[in-house]
PDB file of C-alpha atoms in Angstrom:
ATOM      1  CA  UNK A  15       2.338  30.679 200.720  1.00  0.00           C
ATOM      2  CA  UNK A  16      -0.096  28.133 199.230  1.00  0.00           C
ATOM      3  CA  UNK A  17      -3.305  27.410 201.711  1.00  0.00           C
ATOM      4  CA  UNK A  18      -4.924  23.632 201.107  1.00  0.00           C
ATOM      5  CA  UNK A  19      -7.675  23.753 200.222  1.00  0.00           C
ATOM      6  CA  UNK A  20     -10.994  21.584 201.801  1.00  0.00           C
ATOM      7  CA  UNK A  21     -13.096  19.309 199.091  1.00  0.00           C
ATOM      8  CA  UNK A  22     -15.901  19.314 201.792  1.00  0.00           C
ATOM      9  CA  UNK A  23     -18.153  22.579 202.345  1.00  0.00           C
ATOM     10  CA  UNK A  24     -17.032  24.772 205.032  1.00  0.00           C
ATOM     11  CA  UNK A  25     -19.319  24.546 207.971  1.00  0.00           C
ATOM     12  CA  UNK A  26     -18.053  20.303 207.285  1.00  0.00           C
ATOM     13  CA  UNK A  27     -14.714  21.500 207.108  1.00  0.00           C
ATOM     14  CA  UNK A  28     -15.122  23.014 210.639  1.00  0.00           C
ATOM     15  CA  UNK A  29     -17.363  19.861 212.277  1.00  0.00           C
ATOM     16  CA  UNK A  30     -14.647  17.870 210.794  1.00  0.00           C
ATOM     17  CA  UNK A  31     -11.908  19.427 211.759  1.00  0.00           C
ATOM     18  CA  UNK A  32     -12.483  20.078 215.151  1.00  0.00           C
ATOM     19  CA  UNK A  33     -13.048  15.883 215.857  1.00  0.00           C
ATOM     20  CA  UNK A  34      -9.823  15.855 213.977  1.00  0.00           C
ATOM     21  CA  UNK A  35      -7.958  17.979 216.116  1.00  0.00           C
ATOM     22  CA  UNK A  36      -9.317  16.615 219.229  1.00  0.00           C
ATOM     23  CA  UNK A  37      -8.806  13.763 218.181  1.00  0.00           C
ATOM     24  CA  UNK A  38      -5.218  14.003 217.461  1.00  0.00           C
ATOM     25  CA  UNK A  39      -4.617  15.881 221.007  1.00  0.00           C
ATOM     26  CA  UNK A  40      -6.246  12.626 222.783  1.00  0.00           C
ATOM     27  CA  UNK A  41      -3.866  10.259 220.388  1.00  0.00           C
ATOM     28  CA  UNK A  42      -0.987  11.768 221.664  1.00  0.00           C
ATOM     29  CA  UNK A  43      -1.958  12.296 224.877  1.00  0.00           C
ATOM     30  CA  UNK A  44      -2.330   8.372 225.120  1.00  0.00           C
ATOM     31  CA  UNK A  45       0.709   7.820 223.463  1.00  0.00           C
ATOM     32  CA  UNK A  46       2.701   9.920 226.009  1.00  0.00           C
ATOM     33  CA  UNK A  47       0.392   7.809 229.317  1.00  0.00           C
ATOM     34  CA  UNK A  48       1.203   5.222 227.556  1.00  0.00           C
ATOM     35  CA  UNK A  49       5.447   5.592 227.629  1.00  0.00           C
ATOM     36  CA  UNK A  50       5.324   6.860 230.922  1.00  0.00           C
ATOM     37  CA  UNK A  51       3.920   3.956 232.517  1.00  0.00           C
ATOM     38  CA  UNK A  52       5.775   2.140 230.179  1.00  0.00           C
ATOM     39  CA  UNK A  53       9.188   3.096 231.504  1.00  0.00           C
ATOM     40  CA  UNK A  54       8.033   3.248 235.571  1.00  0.00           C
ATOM     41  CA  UNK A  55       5.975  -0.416 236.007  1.00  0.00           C
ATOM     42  CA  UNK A  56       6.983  -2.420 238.361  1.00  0.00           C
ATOM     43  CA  UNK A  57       5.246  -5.696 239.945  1.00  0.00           C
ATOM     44  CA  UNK A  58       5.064  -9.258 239.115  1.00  0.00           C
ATOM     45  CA  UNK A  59       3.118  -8.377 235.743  1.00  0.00           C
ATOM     46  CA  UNK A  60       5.513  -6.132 234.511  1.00  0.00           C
ATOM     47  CA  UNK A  61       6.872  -7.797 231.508  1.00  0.00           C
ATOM     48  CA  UNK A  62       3.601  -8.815 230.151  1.00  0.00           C
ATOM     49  CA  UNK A  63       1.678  -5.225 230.812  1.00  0.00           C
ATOM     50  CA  UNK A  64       5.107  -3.125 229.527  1.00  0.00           C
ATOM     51  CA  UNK A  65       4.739  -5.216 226.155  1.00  0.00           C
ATOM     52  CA  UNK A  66       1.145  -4.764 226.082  1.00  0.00           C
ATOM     53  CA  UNK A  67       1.908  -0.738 226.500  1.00  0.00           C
ATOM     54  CA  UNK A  68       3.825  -0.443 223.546  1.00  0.00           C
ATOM     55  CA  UNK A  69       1.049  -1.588 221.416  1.00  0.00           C
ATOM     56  CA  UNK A  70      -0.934   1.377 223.149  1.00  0.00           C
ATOM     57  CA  UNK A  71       1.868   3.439 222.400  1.00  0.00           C
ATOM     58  CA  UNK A  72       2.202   2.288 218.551  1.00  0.00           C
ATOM     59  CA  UNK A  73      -1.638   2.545 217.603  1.00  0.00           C
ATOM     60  CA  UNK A  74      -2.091   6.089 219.480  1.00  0.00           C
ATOM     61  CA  UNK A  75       1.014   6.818 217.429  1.00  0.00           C
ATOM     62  CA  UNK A  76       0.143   5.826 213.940  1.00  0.00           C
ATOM     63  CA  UNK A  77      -3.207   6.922 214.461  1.00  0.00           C
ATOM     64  CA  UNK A  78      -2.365  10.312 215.207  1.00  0.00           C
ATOM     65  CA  UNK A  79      -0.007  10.482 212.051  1.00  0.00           C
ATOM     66  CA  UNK A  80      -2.963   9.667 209.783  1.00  0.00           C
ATOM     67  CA  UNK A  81      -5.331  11.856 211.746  1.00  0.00           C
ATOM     68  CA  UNK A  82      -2.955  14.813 211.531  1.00  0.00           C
ATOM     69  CA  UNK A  83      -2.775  13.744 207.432  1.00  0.00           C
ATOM     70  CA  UNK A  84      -6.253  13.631 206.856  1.00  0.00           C
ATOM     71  CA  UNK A  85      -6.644  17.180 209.062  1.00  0.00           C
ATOM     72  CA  UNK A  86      -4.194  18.600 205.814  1.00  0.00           C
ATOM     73  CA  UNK A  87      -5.764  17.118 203.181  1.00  0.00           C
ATOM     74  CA  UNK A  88      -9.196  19.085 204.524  1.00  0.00           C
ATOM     75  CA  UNK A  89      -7.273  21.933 204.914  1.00  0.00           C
ATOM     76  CA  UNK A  90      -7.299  22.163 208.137  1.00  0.00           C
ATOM     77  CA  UNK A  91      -3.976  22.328 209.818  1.00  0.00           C
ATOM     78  CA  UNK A  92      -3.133  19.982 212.234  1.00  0.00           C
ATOM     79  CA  UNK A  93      -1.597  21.221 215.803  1.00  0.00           C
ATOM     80  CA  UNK A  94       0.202  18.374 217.693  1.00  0.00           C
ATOM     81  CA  UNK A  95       2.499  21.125 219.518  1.00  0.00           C
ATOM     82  CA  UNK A  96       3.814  20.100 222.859  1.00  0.00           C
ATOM     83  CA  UNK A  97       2.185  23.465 224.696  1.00  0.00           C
ATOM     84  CA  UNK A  98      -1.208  22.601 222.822  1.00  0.00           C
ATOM     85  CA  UNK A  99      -1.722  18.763 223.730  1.00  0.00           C
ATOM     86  CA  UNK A 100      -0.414  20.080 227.212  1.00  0.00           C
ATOM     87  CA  UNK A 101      -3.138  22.592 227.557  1.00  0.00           C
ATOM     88  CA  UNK A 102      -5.515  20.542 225.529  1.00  0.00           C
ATOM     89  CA  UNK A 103      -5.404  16.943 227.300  1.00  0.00           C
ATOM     90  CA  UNK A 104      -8.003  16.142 229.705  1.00  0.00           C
ATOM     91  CA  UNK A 105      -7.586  12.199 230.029  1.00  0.00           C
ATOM     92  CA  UNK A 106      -6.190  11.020 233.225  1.00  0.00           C
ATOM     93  CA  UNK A 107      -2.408   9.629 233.558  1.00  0.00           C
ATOM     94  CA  UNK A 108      -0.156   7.743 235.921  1.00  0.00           C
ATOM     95  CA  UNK A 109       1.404   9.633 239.078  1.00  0.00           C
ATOM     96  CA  UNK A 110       4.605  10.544 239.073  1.00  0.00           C
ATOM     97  CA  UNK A 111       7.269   7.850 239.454  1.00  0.00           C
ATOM     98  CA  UNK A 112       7.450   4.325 239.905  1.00  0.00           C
ATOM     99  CA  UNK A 113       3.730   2.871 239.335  1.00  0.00           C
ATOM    100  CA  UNK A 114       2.256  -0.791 240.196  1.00  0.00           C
ATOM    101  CA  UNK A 115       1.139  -2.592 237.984  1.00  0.00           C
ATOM    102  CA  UNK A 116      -1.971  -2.872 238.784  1.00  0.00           C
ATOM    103  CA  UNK A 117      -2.292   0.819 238.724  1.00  0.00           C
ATOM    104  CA  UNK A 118      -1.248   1.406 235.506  1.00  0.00           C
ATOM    105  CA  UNK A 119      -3.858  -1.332 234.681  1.00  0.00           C
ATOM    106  CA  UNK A 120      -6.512   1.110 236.080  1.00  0.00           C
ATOM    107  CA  UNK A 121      -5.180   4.092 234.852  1.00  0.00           C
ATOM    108  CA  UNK A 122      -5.101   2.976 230.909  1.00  0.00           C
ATOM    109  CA  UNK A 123      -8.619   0.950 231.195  1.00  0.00           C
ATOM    110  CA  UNK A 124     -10.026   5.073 232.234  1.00  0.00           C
ATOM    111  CA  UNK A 125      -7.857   6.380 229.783  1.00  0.00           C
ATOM    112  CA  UNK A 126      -8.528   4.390 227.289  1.00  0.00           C
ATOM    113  CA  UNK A 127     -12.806   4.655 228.369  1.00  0.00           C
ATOM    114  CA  UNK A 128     -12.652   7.953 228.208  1.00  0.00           C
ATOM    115  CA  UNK A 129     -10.832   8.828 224.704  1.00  0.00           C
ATOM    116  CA  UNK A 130     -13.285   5.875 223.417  1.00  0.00           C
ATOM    117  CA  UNK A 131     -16.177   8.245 224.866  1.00  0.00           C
ATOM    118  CA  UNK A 132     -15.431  11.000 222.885  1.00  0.00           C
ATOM    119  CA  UNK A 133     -14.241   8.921 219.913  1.00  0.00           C
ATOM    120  CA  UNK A 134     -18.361   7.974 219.938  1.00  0.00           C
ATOM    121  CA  UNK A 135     -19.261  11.624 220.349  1.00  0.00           C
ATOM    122  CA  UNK A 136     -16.880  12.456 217.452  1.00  0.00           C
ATOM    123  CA  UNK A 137     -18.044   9.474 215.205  1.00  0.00           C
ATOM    124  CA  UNK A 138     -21.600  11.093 215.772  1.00  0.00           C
ATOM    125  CA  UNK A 139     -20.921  14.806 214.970  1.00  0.00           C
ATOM    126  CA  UNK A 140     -19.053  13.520 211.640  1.00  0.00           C
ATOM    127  CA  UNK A 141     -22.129  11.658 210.094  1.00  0.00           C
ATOM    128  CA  UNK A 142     -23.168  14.060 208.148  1.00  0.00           C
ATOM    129  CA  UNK A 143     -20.114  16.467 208.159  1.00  0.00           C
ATOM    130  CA  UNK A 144     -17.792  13.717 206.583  1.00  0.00           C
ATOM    131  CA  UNK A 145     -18.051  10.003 206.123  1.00  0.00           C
ATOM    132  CA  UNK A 146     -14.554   9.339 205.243  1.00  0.00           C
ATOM    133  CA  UNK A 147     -13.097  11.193 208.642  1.00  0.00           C
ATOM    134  CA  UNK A 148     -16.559   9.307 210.519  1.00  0.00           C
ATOM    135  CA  UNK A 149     -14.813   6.041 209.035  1.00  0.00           C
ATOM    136  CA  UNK A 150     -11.228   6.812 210.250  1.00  0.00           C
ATOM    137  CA  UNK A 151     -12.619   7.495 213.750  1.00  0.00           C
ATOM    138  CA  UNK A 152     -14.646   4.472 213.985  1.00  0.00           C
ATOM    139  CA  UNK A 153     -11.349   2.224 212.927  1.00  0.00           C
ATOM    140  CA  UNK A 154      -9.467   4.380 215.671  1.00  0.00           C
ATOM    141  CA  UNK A 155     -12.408   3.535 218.535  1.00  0.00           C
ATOM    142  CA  UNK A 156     -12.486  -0.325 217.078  1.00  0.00           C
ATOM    143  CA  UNK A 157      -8.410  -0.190 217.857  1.00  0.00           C
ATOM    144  CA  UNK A 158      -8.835   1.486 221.305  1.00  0.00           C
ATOM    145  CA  UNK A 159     -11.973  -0.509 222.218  1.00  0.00           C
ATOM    146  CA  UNK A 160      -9.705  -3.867 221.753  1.00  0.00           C
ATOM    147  CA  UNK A 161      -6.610  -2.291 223.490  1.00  0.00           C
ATOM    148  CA  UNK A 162      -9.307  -1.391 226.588  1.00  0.00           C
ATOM    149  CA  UNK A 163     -10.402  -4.953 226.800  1.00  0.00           C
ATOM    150  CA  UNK A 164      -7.115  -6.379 226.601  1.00  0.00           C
ATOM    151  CA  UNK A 165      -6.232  -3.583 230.058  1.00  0.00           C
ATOM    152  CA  UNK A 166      -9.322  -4.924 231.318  1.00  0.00           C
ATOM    153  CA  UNK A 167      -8.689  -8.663 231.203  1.00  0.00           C
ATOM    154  CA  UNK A 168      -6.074  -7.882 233.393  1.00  0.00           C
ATOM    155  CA  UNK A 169      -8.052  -6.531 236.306  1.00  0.00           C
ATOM    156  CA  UNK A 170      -8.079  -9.014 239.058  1.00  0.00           C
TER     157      UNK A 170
END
């Protein structure tokens, strides 16, 4: 079996690839808050807060592919499992079954706060580690940070 191999010293390798991973674990994590609330809104802002969902849903998505890529090219190999982001996934999601809308509201404003949290503590402990992976994160907290807002507009 060929291994990857990392361009970046090792002790980068591991800085870096441990935002990576965690990074990828809160991506998909979001993506999957993001669906479920998706499919159970209900209230008079549903249409407008199930559209603005998806976009959640899309960005975590995306981002995740291109975090798991750059993960491979380091050599590191990514692990978006089911049983890891399961065991891995801190952030906070909707209840179970239907949810108001102005519930999910709350509940992807502190998602999204709290993957943007350690987004920051990730873009930090890359610095020196990696540049390129500290300038995919901050483009992934830029994303989230405007997706946050747009939840938090909708407070009322």
């Amino acid at each position: 079996m060929t291994v990857v191999k990392s361009t970046i010293p090792e002790p980068a390798r591991q800085i870096t690839g441990d935002a990576l991973q965690s990074t990828l674990v809160d991506l998909l994590g979001l993506s999957l808050i993001g669906k479920q609330a998706h499919w159970n809104i209900v209230g008079p802002r549903f249409r407008s807060i199930h559209l603005q969902l998806d976009e959640v849903v899309t960005a975590a998505r995306d981002f995740s592919d291109t975090v798991a890529e750059r993960a491979a090219a380091l050599g590191v190999p990514p692990d978006g499992r089911p049983e890891t982001i399961a065991s891995a996934f801190t952030l906070p999601g909707p209840k179970d079954g239907w949810v108001q809308d102005k519930e999910v509201v709350e509940v992807m404003v502190e998602a999204l706060e709290g993957a943007i949290g350690r987004l920051r503590e990730r873009i930090e402990a890359t610095e020196k580690a990696d540049r390129v992976t500290q300038d995919l994160l901050i483009t992934i907290t830029a994303e989230l940070e405007k997706q946050r807002w747009m939840f938090a507009a909708e407070k009322v």
